[in-house]
mmCIF file of C-alpha atoms in Angstrom:
data_model
loop_
_atom_site.group_PDB
_atom_site.id
_atom_site.type_symbol
_atom_site.label_atom_id
_atom_site.label_comp_id
_atom_site.label_asym_id
_atom_site.label_seq_id
_atom_site.Cartn_x
_atom_site.Cartn_y
_atom_site.Cartn_z
ATOM 1 C CA UNK A 1 -5.269 137.508 -73.993
ATOM 2 C CA UNK A 2 -0.874 135.494 -74.529
ATOM 3 C CA UNK A 3 -0.955 131.336 -73.651
ATOM 4 C CA UNK A 4 0.980 132.305 -70.652
ATOM 5 C CA UNK A 5 -1.149 134.482 -68.904
ATOM 6 C CA UNK A 6 -3.897 131.557 -69.482
ATOM 7 C CA UNK A 7 -1.834 129.076 -68.115
ATOM 8 C CA UNK A 8 -1.434 131.048 -65.221
ATOM 9 C CA UNK A 9 -4.961 131.684 -64.585
ATOM 10 C CA UNK A 10 -5.822 127.916 -64.795
ATOM 11 C CA UNK A 11 -3.030 126.348 -63.027
ATOM 12 C CA UNK A 12 -3.293 126.343 -59.031
ATOM 13 C CA UNK A 13 -0.979 129.952 -58.411
ATOM 14 C CA UNK A 14 2.150 129.967 -57.796
ATOM 15 C CA UNK A 15 3.706 130.482 -54.105
ATOM 16 C CA UNK A 16 4.627 134.337 -54.008
ATOM 17 C CA UNK A 17 7.354 135.505 -53.516
ATOM 18 C CA UNK A 18 8.651 131.791 -54.505
ATOM 19 C CA UNK A 19 11.280 130.837 -52.277
ATOM 20 C CA UNK A 20 13.323 128.702 -54.909
ATOM 21 C CA UNK A 21 14.645 130.601 -58.309
ATOM 22 C CA UNK A 22 16.169 129.055 -61.733
ATOM 23 C CA UNK A 23 19.660 129.726 -61.855
ATOM 24 C CA UNK A 24 20.581 127.990 -65.628
ATOM 25 C CA UNK A 25 18.672 126.211 -67.978
ATOM 26 C CA UNK A 26 20.427 123.185 -70.386
ATOM 27 C CA UNK A 27 19.272 121.294 -73.193
ATOM 28 C CA UNK A 28 20.495 118.303 -73.494
ATOM 29 C CA UNK A 29 21.631 116.769 -76.051
ATOM 30 C CA UNK A 30 23.142 112.252 -76.308
ATOM 31 C CA UNK A 31 22.795 110.511 -79.589
ATOM 32 C CA UNK A 32 23.199 107.152 -78.319
ATOM 33 C CA UNK A 33 20.633 104.433 -78.294
ATOM 34 C CA UNK A 34 18.268 103.797 -75.770
ATOM 35 C CA UNK A 35 19.472 108.082 -74.276
ATOM 36 C CA UNK A 36 15.469 110.395 -73.916
ATOM 37 C CA UNK A 37 12.583 109.479 -71.890
ATOM 38 C CA UNK A 38 14.268 110.126 -68.684
ATOM 39 C CA UNK A 39 11.815 110.035 -66.083
ATOM 40 C CA UNK A 40 13.602 109.529 -63.083
ATOM 41 C CA UNK A 41 17.305 111.204 -61.841
ATOM 42 C CA UNK A 42 20.208 110.640 -58.683
ATOM 43 C CA UNK A 43 23.279 113.100 -57.781
ATOM 44 C CA UNK A 44 26.864 111.980 -56.019
ATOM 45 C CA UNK A 45 27.231 114.539 -53.260
ATOM 46 C CA UNK A 46 29.462 117.140 -55.514
ATOM 47 C CA UNK A 47 26.533 117.313 -57.811
ATOM 48 C CA UNK A 48 29.045 115.778 -60.957
ATOM 49 C CA UNK A 49 28.572 112.900 -60.718
ATOM 50 C CA UNK A 50 25.070 110.932 -61.882
ATOM 51 C CA UNK A 51 22.815 108.765 -62.602
ATOM 52 C CA UNK A 52 19.434 108.827 -64.716
ATOM 53 C CA UNK A 53 17.227 106.066 -65.852
ATOM 54 C CA UNK A 54 14.873 106.254 -68.759
ATOM 55 C CA UNK A 55 11.026 104.871 -69.701
ATOM 56 C CA UNK A 56 13.053 102.063 -71.784
ATOM 57 C CA UNK A 57 14.677 100.606 -68.492
ATOM 58 C CA UNK A 58 18.733 102.065 -69.536
ATOM 59 C CA UNK A 59 20.705 103.708 -67.043
ATOM 60 C CA UNK A 60 22.877 106.146 -67.879
ATOM 61 C CA UNK A 61 25.913 107.240 -65.317
ATOM 62 C CA UNK A 62 28.621 110.439 -66.165
ATOM 63 C CA UNK A 63 29.803 113.738 -65.429
ATOM 64 C CA UNK A 64 28.406 117.627 -64.941
ATOM 65 C CA UNK A 65 30.181 119.981 -65.968
ATOM 66 C CA UNK A 66 28.146 122.954 -63.546
ATOM 67 C CA UNK A 67 28.384 127.373 -64.238
ATOM 68 C CA UNK A 68 29.615 129.518 -61.935
ATOM 69 C CA UNK A 69 25.875 129.941 -60.989
ATOM 70 C CA UNK A 70 26.836 126.143 -60.210
ATOM 71 C CA UNK A 71 24.082 125.775 -62.998
ATOM 72 C CA UNK A 72 24.851 122.401 -66.109
ATOM 73 C CA UNK A 73 26.312 123.661 -68.847
ATOM 74 C CA UNK A 74 27.892 120.530 -70.048
ATOM 75 C CA UNK A 75 28.165 115.927 -69.710
ATOM 76 C CA UNK A 76 29.841 113.516 -70.557
ATOM 77 C CA UNK A 77 28.166 110.180 -70.532
ATOM 78 C CA UNK A 78 29.244 106.775 -69.687
ATOM 79 C CA UNK A 79 27.562 103.550 -71.855
ATOM 80 C CA UNK A 80 24.140 102.802 -71.295
ATOM 81 C CA UNK A 81 23.460 99.624 -68.552
ATOM 82 C CA UNK A 82 19.866 97.877 -69.783
ATOM 83 C CA UNK A 83 19.209 95.882 -66.036
ATOM 84 C CA UNK A 84 17.815 92.409 -66.466
ATOM 85 C CA UNK A 85 14.993 89.968 -64.505
ATOM 86 C CA UNK A 86 15.837 87.852 -61.564
ATOM 87 C CA UNK A 87 16.874 85.156 -63.452
ATOM 88 C CA UNK A 88 19.664 87.131 -65.278
ATOM 89 C CA UNK A 89 17.180 87.781 -68.979
ATOM 90 C CA UNK A 90 16.808 90.979 -70.938
ATOM 91 C CA UNK A 91 13.370 92.484 -69.018
ATOM 92 C CA UNK A 92 10.500 92.268 -71.399
ATOM 93 C CA UNK A 93 9.485 95.869 -72.620
ATOM 94 C CA UNK A 94 5.730 95.719 -70.042
ATOM 95 C CA UNK A 95 8.580 95.298 -67.500
ATOM 96 C CA UNK A 96 10.507 98.880 -68.792
ATOM 97 C CA UNK A 97 8.939 101.304 -67.297
ATOM 98 C CA UNK A 98 10.989 102.705 -64.982
ATOM 99 C CA UNK A 99 9.702 105.685 -63.321
ATOM 100 C CA UNK A 100 11.196 106.102 -59.813
ATOM 101 C CA UNK A 101 14.996 105.995 -58.362
ATOM 102 C CA UNK A 102 17.174 106.522 -55.350
ATOM 103 C CA UNK A 103 20.499 105.428 -53.517
ATOM 104 C CA UNK A 104 20.566 102.303 -51.705
ATOM 105 C CA UNK A 105 22.218 102.937 -48.981
ATOM 106 C CA UNK A 106 24.734 99.510 -49.640
ATOM 107 C CA UNK A 107 25.882 101.457 -53.125
ATOM 108 C CA UNK A 108 23.230 100.220 -54.858
ATOM 109 C CA UNK A 109 20.117 102.121 -56.223
ATOM 110 C CA UNK A 110 16.010 101.161 -56.332
ATOM 111 C CA UNK A 111 14.627 101.962 -59.007
ATOM 112 C CA UNK A 112 10.621 102.472 -59.342
ATOM 113 C CA UNK A 113 8.519 100.375 -62.691
ATOM 114 C CA UNK A 114 4.404 100.485 -64.083
ATOM 115 C CA UNK A 115 3.259 98.987 -65.505
ATOM 116 C CA UNK A 116 3.819 95.988 -63.846
ATOM 117 C CA UNK A 117 4.338 97.672 -60.705
ATOM 118 C CA UNK A 118 7.621 97.289 -58.312
ATOM 119 C CA UNK A 119 10.572 98.182 -56.677
ATOM 120 C CA UNK A 120 13.555 96.972 -57.620
ATOM 121 C CA UNK A 121 16.556 96.594 -55.694
ATOM 122 C CA UNK A 122 19.986 96.953 -58.489
ATOM 123 C CA UNK A 123 24.267 97.233 -57.672
ATOM 124 C CA UNK A 124 26.251 100.312 -58.798
ATOM 125 C CA UNK A 125 24.962 101.885 -61.403
ATOM 126 C CA UNK A 126 22.003 99.239 -62.222
ATOM 127 C CA UNK A 127 24.725 96.797 -62.825
ATOM 128 C CA UNK A 128 23.224 93.380 -61.462
ATOM 129 C CA UNK A 129 19.444 92.996 -59.835
ATOM 130 C CA UNK A 130 19.475 91.490 -55.930
ATOM 131 C CA UNK A 131 15.663 92.090 -55.545
ATOM 132 C CA UNK A 132 12.263 93.284 -55.882
ATOM 133 C CA UNK A 133 8.869 93.500 -54.207
ATOM 134 C CA UNK A 134 5.559 93.796 -56.295
ATOM 135 C CA UNK A 135 3.117 94.875 -52.943
ATOM 136 C CA UNK A 136 -0.365 93.681 -52.573
ATOM 137 C CA UNK A 137 -0.852 98.022 -51.665
ATOM 138 C CA UNK A 138 0.771 98.885 -55.410
ATOM 139 C CA UNK A 139 -2.213 96.038 -56.651
ATOM 140 C CA UNK A 140 -4.870 99.381 -56.385
ATOM 141 C CA UNK A 141 -2.782 100.924 -59.172
ATOM 142 C CA UNK A 142 -4.465 102.458 -61.959
ATOM 143 C CA UNK A 143 -2.725 101.863 -64.732
ATOM 144 C CA UNK A 144 0.145 104.060 -65.942
ATOM 145 C CA UNK A 145 -0.185 105.424 -62.681
ATOM 146 C CA UNK A 146 1.981 103.351 -60.183
ATOM 147 C CA UNK A 147 4.412 104.670 -58.216
ATOM 148 C CA UNK A 148 6.585 107.587 -60.040
ATOM 149 C CA UNK A 149 9.174 109.265 -56.681
ATOM 150 C CA UNK A 150 11.185 107.076 -54.413
ATOM 151 C CA UNK A 151 13.631 109.249 -52.148
ATOM 152 C CA UNK A 152 15.552 107.899 -49.170
ATOM 153 C CA UNK A 153 15.811 108.852 -45.928
ATOM 154 C CA UNK A 154 18.111 108.633 -42.728
ATOM 155 C CA UNK A 155 16.602 105.437 -42.637
ATOM 156 C CA UNK A 156 17.674 103.879 -45.050
ATOM 157 C CA UNK A 157 14.560 103.663 -45.768
ATOM 158 C CA UNK A 158 12.571 103.915 -48.664
ATOM 159 C CA UNK A 159 9.603 105.574 -48.805
ATOM 160 C CA UNK A 160 7.333 105.966 -52.665
ATOM 161 C CA UNK A 161 5.136 108.300 -54.232
ATOM 162 C CA UNK A 162 2.120 106.948 -56.569
ATOM 163 C CA UNK A 163 1.950 109.511 -59.831
ATOM 164 C CA UNK A 164 -2.135 110.078 -58.468
ATOM 165 C CA UNK A 165 -3.893 109.126 -55.505
ATOM 166 C CA UNK A 166 -5.048 105.208 -56.301
ATOM 167 C CA UNK A 167 -8.734 106.067 -54.413
ATOM 168 C CA UNK A 168 -9.191 109.252 -54.883
ATOM 169 C CA UNK A 169 -8.558 111.743 -51.969
ATOM 170 C CA UNK A 170 -4.787 112.670 -50.729
ATOM 171 C CA UNK A 171 -1.607 110.756 -52.446
ATOM 172 C CA UNK A 172 -0.796 108.437 -49.545
ATOM 173 C CA UNK A 173 3.192 107.878 -48.483
ATOM 174 C CA UNK A 174 4.647 103.682 -48.608
ATOM 175 C CA UNK A 175 7.706 102.992 -47.066
ATOM 176 C CA UNK A 176 8.412 99.440 -48.684
ATOM 177 C CA UNK A 177 10.536 97.387 -46.115
ATOM 178 C CA UNK A 178 10.464 94.209 -47.881
ATOM 179 C CA UNK A 179 7.805 93.057 -49.096
ATOM 180 C CA UNK A 180 5.911 94.800 -47.520
ATOM 181 C CA UNK A 181 4.912 98.904 -47.557
ATOM 182 C CA UNK A 182 2.799 100.907 -45.826
ATOM 183 C CA UNK A 183 0.999 103.867 -45.380
ATOM 184 C CA UNK A 184 3.063 106.464 -43.273
ATOM 185 C CA UNK A 185 1.386 109.515 -44.078
ATOM 186 C CA UNK A 186 0.117 111.054 -47.259
ATOM 187 C CA UNK A 187 -0.083 114.686 -48.994
ATOM 188 C CA UNK A 188 -2.162 116.679 -50.055
ATOM 189 C CA UNK A 189 -3.856 116.188 -53.177
ATOM 190 C CA UNK A 190 -4.801 119.025 -55.646
ATOM 191 C CA UNK A 191 -6.754 117.932 -58.265
ATOM 192 C CA UNK A 192 -3.948 120.325 -61.791
ATOM 193 C CA UNK A 193 -1.421 118.032 -60.677
ATOM 194 C CA UNK A 194 0.918 114.687 -60.388
ATOM 195 C CA UNK A 195 4.133 113.605 -58.268
ATOM 196 C CA UNK A 196 6.536 113.007 -61.000
ATOM 197 C CA UNK A 197 10.323 112.676 -58.879
ATOM 198 C CA UNK A 198 11.233 113.124 -54.818
ATOM 199 C CA UNK A 199 14.085 113.383 -53.547
ATOM 200 C CA UNK A 200 15.081 114.091 -49.392
ATOM 201 C CA UNK A 201 17.404 116.807 -49.451
ATOM 202 C CA UNK A 202 20.460 117.471 -46.966
ATOM 203 C CA UNK A 203 18.283 119.330 -44.511
ATOM 204 C CA UNK A 204 15.817 115.821 -44.356
ATOM 205 C CA UNK A 205 12.902 117.018 -46.100
ATOM 206 C CA UNK A 206 10.959 115.802 -48.454
ATOM 207 C CA UNK A 207 10.813 117.070 -52.137
ATOM 208 C CA UNK A 208 8.117 116.678 -53.916
ATOM 209 C CA UNK A 209 8.317 117.471 -58.218
ATOM 210 C CA UNK A 210 5.138 117.649 -59.343
ATOM 211 C CA UNK A 211 4.097 118.443 -62.943
ATOM 212 C CA UNK A 212 0.138 120.116 -64.293
ATOM 213 C CA UNK A 213 -0.463 120.086 -68.438
ATOM 214 C CA UNK A 214 -2.544 121.715 -70.089
ATOM 215 C CA UNK A 215 -3.803 121.558 -73.480
ATOM 216 C CA UNK A 216 -1.718 123.806 -76.372
ATOM 217 C CA UNK A 217 -0.684 125.253 -73.282
ATOM 218 C CA UNK A 218 2.210 122.469 -72.484
ATOM 219 C CA UNK A 219 4.103 121.059 -69.127
ATOM 220 C CA UNK A 220 3.877 122.793 -65.974
ATOM 221 C CA UNK A 221 6.474 122.062 -62.990
ATOM 222 C CA UNK A 222 6.254 122.911 -59.509
ATOM 223 C CA UNK A 223 7.826 121.789 -56.477
ATOM 224 C CA UNK A 224 6.629 120.950 -52.480
ATOM 225 C CA UNK A 225 8.992 121.048 -48.969
ATOM 226 C CA UNK A 226 7.941 119.093 -46.425
ATOM 227 C CA UNK A 227 8.943 119.040 -43.291
ATOM 228 C CA UNK A 228 8.344 115.757 -41.517
ATOM 229 C CA UNK A 229 8.362 114.709 -37.341
ATOM 230 C CA UNK A 230 8.631 111.537 -37.047
ATOM 231 C CA UNK A 231 5.419 110.533 -39.842
ATOM 232 C CA UNK A 232 3.923 113.330 -39.505
ATOM 233 C CA UNK A 233 3.721 116.237 -41.675
ATOM 234 C CA UNK A 234 5.201 119.629 -40.356
ATOM 235 C CA UNK A 235 5.015 122.017 -42.909
ATOM 236 C CA UNK A 236 4.153 121.428 -47.389
ATOM 237 C CA UNK A 237 4.724 124.757 -48.970
ATOM 238 C CA UNK A 238 5.596 125.154 -52.434
ATOM 239 C CA UNK A 239 8.275 126.889 -53.478
ATOM 240 C CA UNK A 240 8.815 127.106 -57.229
ATOM 241 C CA UNK A 241 5.875 126.865 -59.665
ATOM 242 C CA UNK A 242 6.314 127.066 -63.513
ATOM 243 C CA UNK A 243 3.736 128.984 -66.317
ATOM 244 C CA UNK A 244 2.636 126.260 -68.082
ATOM 245 C CA UNK A 245 4.545 125.596 -71.681
ATOM 246 C CA UNK A 246 7.922 127.182 -70.021
ATOM 247 C CA UNK A 247 10.062 123.995 -69.986
ATOM 248 C CA UNK A 248 9.374 120.188 -71.090
ATOM 249 C CA UNK A 249 7.827 117.040 -68.545
ATOM 250 C CA UNK A 250 9.811 117.647 -66.142
ATOM 251 C CA UNK A 251 9.729 114.696 -63.695
ATOM 252 C CA UNK A 252 13.042 113.501 -61.292
ATOM 253 C CA UNK A 253 14.361 115.226 -58.981
ATOM 254 C CA UNK A 254 18.197 116.184 -56.984
ATOM 255 C CA UNK A 255 18.832 117.687 -53.855
ATOM 256 C CA UNK A 256 22.388 118.668 -53.728
ATOM 257 C CA UNK A 257 24.111 121.257 -51.001
ATOM 258 C CA UNK A 258 26.022 123.666 -52.834
ATOM 259 C CA UNK A 259 30.368 125.039 -51.513
ATOM 260 C CA UNK A 260 28.131 127.569 -49.404
ATOM 261 C CA UNK A 261 25.867 125.347 -47.347
ATOM 262 C CA UNK A 262 22.727 127.004 -49.444
ATOM 263 C CA UNK A 263 20.282 123.661 -51.215
ATOM 264 C CA UNK A 264 19.942 123.490 -54.977
ATOM 265 C CA UNK A 265 17.587 121.472 -57.034
ATOM 266 C CA UNK A 266 18.213 119.542 -60.444
ATOM 267 C CA UNK A 267 15.606 118.405 -62.860
ATOM 268 C CA UNK A 268 15.167 116.540 -65.510
ATOM 269 C CA UNK A 269 13.024 116.149 -67.951
ATOM 270 C CA UNK A 270 10.540 113.157 -69.927
ATOM 271 C CA UNK A 271 11.249 113.698 -73.503
ATOM 272 C CA UNK A 272 8.743 110.649 -74.369
ATOM 273 C CA UNK A 273 11.507 109.674 -77.174
ATOM 274 C CA UNK A 274 9.259 112.069 -78.994
ATOM 275 C CA UNK A 275 11.089 114.574 -81.564
ATOM 276 C CA UNK A 276 8.943 117.178 -80.615
ATOM 277 C CA UNK A 277 10.495 117.705 -77.103
ATOM 278 C CA UNK A 278 13.947 117.967 -75.383
ATOM 279 C CA UNK A 279 15.680 116.530 -72.746
ATOM 280 C CA UNK A 280 15.447 119.962 -70.470
ATOM 281 C CA UNK A 281 17.265 119.979 -66.588
ATOM 282 C CA UNK A 282 16.985 122.851 -64.842
ATOM 283 C CA UNK A 283 18.848 123.691 -61.452
ATOM 284 C CA UNK A 284 16.888 125.713 -59.302
ATOM 285 C CA UNK A 285 19.066 127.690 -55.790
ATOM 286 C CA UNK A 286 16.439 128.379 -53.067
ATOM 287 C CA UNK A 287 16.550 132.181 -51.879
ATOM 288 C CA UNK A 288 14.930 132.033 -48.064
#
């Protein structure tokens, strides 16, 4: 039995038929210091301008080149932006494990951190500390399993999703406002999967990227499309799933609309700064 077949048996069965297909993959090589460990991505409306954040809390902005089918085929990257703390000094190592990223309505960005669990509001491109919140609710997160996924809805409200449910059961989705956070709805948690990234699409739906890992087989990824009716989950569908080992450790996701009005998803992998892994871009196109 091949590893791919064994992985398919171990993992949660993929959707049949899938509602999204891969249009391309791109191994992203950039030799600047601190580049790598990419945990989250956001795209400008043209899907060419981007910002990514590293586990080392460095922000990189630039422009993608896309091929005939909308897939990433190249990238130009600017200088790293290193965020600062509230008193203007560089983040210390125990403070810099950035995981989630979302554009703020004022043109800046929100970033979630693990280790010291908090959400920080920066200016455009990550330049300049503006505010941060570490709600009491975040104190319940296990070590290294805090807010992995951030999204901002059409009303500018911040949604925050932890890697795993802190108390078991379903995964809470928090709405963060100022220094407060409250659970507005929950999502089904499947044992083999953990949340790694999220985005609100042009269609108003929540797209959740999840990761599974099987020893000797590797990482698997899947994307769920969640339709909301106010603060109620109206539909929750797995639209795409990879076999273990087929892609790297996909952690960031951005939803966008192509020129024909179709919905696309661009994902990025976290190589953990390890030579045996790679920074990979994977593009999906909705097929329904």
